[in-house]
PDB file of C-alpha atoms in Angstrom:
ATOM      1  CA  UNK A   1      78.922 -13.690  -1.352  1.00 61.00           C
ATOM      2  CA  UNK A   2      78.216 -13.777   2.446  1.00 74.00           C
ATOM      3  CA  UNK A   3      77.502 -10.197   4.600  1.00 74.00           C
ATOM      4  CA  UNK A   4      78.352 -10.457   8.037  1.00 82.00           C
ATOM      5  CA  UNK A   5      77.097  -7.766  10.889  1.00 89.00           C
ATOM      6  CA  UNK A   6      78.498  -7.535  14.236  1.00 91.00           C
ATOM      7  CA  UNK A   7      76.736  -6.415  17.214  1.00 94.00           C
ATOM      8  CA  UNK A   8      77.373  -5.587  21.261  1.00 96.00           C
ATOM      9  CA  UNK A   9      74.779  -7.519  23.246  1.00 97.00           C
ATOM     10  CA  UNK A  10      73.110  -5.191  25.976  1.00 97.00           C
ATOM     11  CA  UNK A  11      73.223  -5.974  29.561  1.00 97.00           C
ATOM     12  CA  UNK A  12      69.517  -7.824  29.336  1.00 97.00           C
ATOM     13  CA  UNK A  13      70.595  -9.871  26.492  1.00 97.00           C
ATOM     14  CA  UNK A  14      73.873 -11.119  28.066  1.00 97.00           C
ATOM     15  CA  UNK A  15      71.747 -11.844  30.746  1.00 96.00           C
ATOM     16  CA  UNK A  16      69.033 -14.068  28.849  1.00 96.00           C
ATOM     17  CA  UNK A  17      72.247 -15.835  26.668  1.00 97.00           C
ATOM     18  CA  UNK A  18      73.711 -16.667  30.470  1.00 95.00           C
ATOM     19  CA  UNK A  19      69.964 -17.667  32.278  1.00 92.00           C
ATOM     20  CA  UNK A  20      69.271 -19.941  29.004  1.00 92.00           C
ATOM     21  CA  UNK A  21      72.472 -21.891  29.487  1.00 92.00           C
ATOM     22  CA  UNK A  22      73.741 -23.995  31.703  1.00 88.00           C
ATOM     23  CA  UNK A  23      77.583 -25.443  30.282  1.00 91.00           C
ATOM     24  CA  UNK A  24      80.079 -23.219  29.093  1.00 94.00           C
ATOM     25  CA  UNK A  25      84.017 -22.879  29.704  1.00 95.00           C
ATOM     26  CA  UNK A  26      86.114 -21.528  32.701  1.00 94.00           C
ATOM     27  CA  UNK A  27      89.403 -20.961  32.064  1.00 93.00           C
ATOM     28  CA  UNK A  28      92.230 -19.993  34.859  1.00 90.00           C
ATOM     29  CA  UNK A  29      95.480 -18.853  34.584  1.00 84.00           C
ATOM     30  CA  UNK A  30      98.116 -19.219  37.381  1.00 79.00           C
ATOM     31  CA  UNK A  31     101.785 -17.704  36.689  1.00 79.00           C
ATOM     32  CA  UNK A  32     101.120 -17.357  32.903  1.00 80.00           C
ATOM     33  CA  UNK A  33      99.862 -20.621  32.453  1.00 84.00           C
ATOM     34  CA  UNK A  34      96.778 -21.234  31.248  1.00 89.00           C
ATOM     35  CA  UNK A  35      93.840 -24.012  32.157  1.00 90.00           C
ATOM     36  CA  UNK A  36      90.438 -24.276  30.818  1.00 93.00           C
ATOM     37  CA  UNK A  37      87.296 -26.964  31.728  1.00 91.00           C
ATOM     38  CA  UNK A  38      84.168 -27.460  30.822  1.00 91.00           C
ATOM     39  CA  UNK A  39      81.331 -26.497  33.603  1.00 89.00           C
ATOM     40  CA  UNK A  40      77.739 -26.147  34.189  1.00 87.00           C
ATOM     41  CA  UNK A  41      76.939 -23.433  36.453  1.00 89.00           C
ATOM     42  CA  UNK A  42      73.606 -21.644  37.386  1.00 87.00           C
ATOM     43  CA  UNK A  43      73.571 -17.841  36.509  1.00 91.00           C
ATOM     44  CA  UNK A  44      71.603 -15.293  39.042  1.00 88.00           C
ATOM     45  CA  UNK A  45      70.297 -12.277  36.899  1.00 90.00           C
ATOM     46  CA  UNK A  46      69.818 -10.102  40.018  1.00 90.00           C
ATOM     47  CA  UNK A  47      73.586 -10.222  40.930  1.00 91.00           C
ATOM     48  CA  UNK A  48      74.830 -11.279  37.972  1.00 94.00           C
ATOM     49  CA  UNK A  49      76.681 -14.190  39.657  1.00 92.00           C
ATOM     50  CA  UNK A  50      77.311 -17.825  38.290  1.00 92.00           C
ATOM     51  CA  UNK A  51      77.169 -20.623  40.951  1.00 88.00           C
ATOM     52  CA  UNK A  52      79.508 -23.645  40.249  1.00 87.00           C
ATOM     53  CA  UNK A  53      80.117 -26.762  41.817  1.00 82.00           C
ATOM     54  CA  UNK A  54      83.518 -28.295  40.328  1.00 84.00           C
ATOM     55  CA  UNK A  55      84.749 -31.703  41.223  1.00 81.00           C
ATOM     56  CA  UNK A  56      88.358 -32.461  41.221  1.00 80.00           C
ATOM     57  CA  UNK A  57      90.687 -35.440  42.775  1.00 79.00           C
ATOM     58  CA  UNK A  58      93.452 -35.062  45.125  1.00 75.00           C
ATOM     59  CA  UNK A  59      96.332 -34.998  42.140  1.00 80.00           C
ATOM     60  CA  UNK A  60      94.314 -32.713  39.590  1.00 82.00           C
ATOM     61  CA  UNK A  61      95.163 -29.897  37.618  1.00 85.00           C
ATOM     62  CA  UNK A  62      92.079 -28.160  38.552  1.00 83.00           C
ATOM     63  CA  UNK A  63      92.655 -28.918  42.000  1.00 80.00           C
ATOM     64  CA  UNK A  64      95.929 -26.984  41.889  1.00 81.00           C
ATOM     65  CA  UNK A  65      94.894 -24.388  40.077  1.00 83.00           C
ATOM     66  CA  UNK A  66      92.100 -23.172  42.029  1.00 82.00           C
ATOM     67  CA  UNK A  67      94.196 -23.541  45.056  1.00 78.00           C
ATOM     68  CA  UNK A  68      96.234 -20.376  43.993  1.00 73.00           C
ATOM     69  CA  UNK A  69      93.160 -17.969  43.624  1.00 70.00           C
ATOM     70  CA  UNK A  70      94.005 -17.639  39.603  1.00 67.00           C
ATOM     71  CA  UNK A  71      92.099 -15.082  37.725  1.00 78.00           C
ATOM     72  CA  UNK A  72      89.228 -16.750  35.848  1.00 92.00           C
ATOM     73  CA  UNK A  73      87.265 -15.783  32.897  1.00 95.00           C
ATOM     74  CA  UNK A  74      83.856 -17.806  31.729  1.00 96.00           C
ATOM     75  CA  UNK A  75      82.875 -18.198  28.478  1.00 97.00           C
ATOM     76  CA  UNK A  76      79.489 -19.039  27.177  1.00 97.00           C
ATOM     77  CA  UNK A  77      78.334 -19.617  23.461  1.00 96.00           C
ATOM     78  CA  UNK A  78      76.257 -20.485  21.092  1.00 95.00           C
ATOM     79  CA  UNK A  79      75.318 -21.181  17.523  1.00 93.00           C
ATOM     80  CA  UNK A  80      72.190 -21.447  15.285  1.00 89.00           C
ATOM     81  CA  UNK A  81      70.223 -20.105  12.485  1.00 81.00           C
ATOM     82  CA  UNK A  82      67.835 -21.318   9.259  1.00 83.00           C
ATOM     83  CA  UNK A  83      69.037 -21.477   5.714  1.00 78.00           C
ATOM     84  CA  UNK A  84      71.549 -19.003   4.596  1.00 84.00           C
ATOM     85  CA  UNK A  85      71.686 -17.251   7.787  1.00 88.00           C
ATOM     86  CA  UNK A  86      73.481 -18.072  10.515  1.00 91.00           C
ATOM     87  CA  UNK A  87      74.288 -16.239  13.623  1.00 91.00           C
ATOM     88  CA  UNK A  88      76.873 -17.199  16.684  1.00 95.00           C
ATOM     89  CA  UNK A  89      76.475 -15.368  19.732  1.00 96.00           C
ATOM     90  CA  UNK A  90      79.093 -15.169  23.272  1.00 97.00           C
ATOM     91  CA  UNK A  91      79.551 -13.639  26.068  1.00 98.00           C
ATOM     92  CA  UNK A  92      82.360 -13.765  28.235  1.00 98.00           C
ATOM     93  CA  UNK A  93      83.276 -13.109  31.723  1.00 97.00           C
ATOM     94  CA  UNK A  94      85.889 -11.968  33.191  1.00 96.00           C
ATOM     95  CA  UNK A  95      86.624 -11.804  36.998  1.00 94.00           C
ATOM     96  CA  UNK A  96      86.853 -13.419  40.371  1.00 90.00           C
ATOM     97  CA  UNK A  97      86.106 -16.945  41.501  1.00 91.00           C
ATOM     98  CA  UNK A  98      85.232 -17.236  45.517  1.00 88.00           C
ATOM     99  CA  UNK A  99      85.477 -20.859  47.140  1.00 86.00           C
ATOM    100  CA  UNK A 100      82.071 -20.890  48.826  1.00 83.00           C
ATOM    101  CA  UNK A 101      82.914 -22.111  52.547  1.00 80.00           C
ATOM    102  CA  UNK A 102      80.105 -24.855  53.438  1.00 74.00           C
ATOM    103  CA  UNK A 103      79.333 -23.097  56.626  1.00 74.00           C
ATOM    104  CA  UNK A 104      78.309 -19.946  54.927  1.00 71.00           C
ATOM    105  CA  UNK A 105      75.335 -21.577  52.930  1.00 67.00           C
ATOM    106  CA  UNK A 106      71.820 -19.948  53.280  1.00 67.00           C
ATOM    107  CA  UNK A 107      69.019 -20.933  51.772  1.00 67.00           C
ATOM    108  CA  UNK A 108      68.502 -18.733  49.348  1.00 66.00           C
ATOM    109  CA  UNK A 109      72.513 -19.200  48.125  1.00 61.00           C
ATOM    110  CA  UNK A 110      71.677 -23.478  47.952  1.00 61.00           C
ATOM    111  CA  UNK A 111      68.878 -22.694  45.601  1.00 59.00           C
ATOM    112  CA  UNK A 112      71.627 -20.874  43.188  1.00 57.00           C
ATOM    113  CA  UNK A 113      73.154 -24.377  43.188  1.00 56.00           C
ATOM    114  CA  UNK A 114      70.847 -26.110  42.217  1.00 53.00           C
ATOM    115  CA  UNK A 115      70.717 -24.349  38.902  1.00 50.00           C
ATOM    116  CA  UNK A 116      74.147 -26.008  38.187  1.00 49.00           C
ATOM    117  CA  UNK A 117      74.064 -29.543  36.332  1.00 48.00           C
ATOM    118  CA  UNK A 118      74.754 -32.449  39.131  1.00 46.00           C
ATOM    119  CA  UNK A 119      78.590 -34.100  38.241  1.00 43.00           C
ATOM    120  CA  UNK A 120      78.224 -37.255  36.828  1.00 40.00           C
ATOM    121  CA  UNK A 121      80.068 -39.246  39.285  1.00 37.00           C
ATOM    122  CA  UNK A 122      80.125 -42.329  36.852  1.00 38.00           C
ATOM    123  CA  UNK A 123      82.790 -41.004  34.446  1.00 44.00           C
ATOM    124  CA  UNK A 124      85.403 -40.737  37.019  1.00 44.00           C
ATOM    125  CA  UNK A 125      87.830 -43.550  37.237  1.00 50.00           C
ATOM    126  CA  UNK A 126      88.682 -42.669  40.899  1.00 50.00           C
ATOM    127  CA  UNK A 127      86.503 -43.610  44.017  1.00 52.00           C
ATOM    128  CA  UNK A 128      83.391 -40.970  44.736  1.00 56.00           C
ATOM    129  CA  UNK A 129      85.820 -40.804  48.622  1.00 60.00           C
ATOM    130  CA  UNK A 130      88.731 -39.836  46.472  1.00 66.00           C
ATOM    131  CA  UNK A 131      86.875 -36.635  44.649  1.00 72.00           C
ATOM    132  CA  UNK A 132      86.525 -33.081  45.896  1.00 75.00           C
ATOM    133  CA  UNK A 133      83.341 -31.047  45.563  1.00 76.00           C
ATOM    134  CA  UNK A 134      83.569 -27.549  46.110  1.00 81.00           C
ATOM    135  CA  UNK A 135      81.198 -24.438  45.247  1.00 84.00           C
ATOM    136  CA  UNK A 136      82.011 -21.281  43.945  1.00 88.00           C
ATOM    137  CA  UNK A 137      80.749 -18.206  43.017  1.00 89.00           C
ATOM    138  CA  UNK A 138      81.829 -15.878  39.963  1.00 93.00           C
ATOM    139  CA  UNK A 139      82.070 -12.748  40.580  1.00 94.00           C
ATOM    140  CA  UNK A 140      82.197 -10.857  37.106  1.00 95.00           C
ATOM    141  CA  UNK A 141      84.106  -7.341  36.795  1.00 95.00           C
ATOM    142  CA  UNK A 142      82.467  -7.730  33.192  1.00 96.00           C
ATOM    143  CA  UNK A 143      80.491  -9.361  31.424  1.00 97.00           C
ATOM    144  CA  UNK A 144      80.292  -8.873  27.475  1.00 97.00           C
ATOM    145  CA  UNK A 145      78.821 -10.270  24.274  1.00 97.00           C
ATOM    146  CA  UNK A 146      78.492 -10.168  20.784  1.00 96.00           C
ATOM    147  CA  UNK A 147      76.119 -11.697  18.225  1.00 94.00           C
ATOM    148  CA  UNK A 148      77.297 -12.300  14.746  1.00 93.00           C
ATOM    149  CA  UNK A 149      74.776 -12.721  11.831  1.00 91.00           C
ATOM    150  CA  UNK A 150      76.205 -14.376   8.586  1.00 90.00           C
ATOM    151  CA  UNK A 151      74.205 -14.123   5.644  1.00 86.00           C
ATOM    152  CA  UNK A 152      75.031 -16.093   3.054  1.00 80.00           C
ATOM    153  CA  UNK A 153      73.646 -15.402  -0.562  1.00 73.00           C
ATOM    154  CA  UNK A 154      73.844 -17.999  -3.383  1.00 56.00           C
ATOM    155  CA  UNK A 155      75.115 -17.309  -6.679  1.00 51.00           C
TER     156      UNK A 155
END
């Protein structure tokens, strides 16, 4: 028979999950439809901020999407655990995604970038002229997690 527990994550362990990470989901949703890609971003713990740079190609999905200032939630997981005890943990985002205009780069803000995975240019079929780069920032209204522990006893 397996017991499971539940548990909210406090602030400094949704911040740890985020900071140890660097891939995780953003999903978008424009006029009740939604969208969701895979991303690498780099997460600031002072502001709580994730820094993204997404790539898209003039005809894209994504391209339209982020065009319309959608509301945008991230989602970061993961899973491990030894034996009969395994435990999942998430935390999810939820709030505002800002195009970062180029001019408006310091420093300091670059550095956040550079915390995000590099695109690998090689798996698009389109020319590297053809595809967009843009950065963003995530600004989260919340952020939340939860671990779950499953033990799992053997009869």
């Amino acid at each position: 028979m397996a017991t499971r527990s539940e548990v909210e994550m406090s602030d400094a362990e949704v911040d740890a999950l985020l900071s140890r990470h660097e891939t995780g989901v953003l999903s978008l949703a424009r006029d009740e439809t939604p969208y969701a890609i895979p991303i690498s971003y780099g997460f600031d713990e002072e502001s709580r901020h994730a820094f993204l740079r997404l790539v898209s190609t003039p005809d894209s999905e994504k391209r339209k999407f982020l065009a319309s200032t959608p509301q945008a939630r991230i989602v970061v997981y993961e899973e491990g655990g030894e034996g009969d005890r395994e435990q999942y943990a998430s935390v999810v985002g939820v709030g505002t995604l800002h195009r970062v205009d180029l001019d408006d780069l310091t420093p300091e803000s670059i550095a956040q970038y550079g915390e995000a995975r590099r695109p690998l240019f090689e798996i698009w079929a389109e020319g590297k002229a053809d595809l967009d780069i843009e950065l963003y920032r995530f600004e989260p209204e919340r952020l939340t997690g939860r671990t779950v522990v499953v033990d799992r006893d053997e009869e």
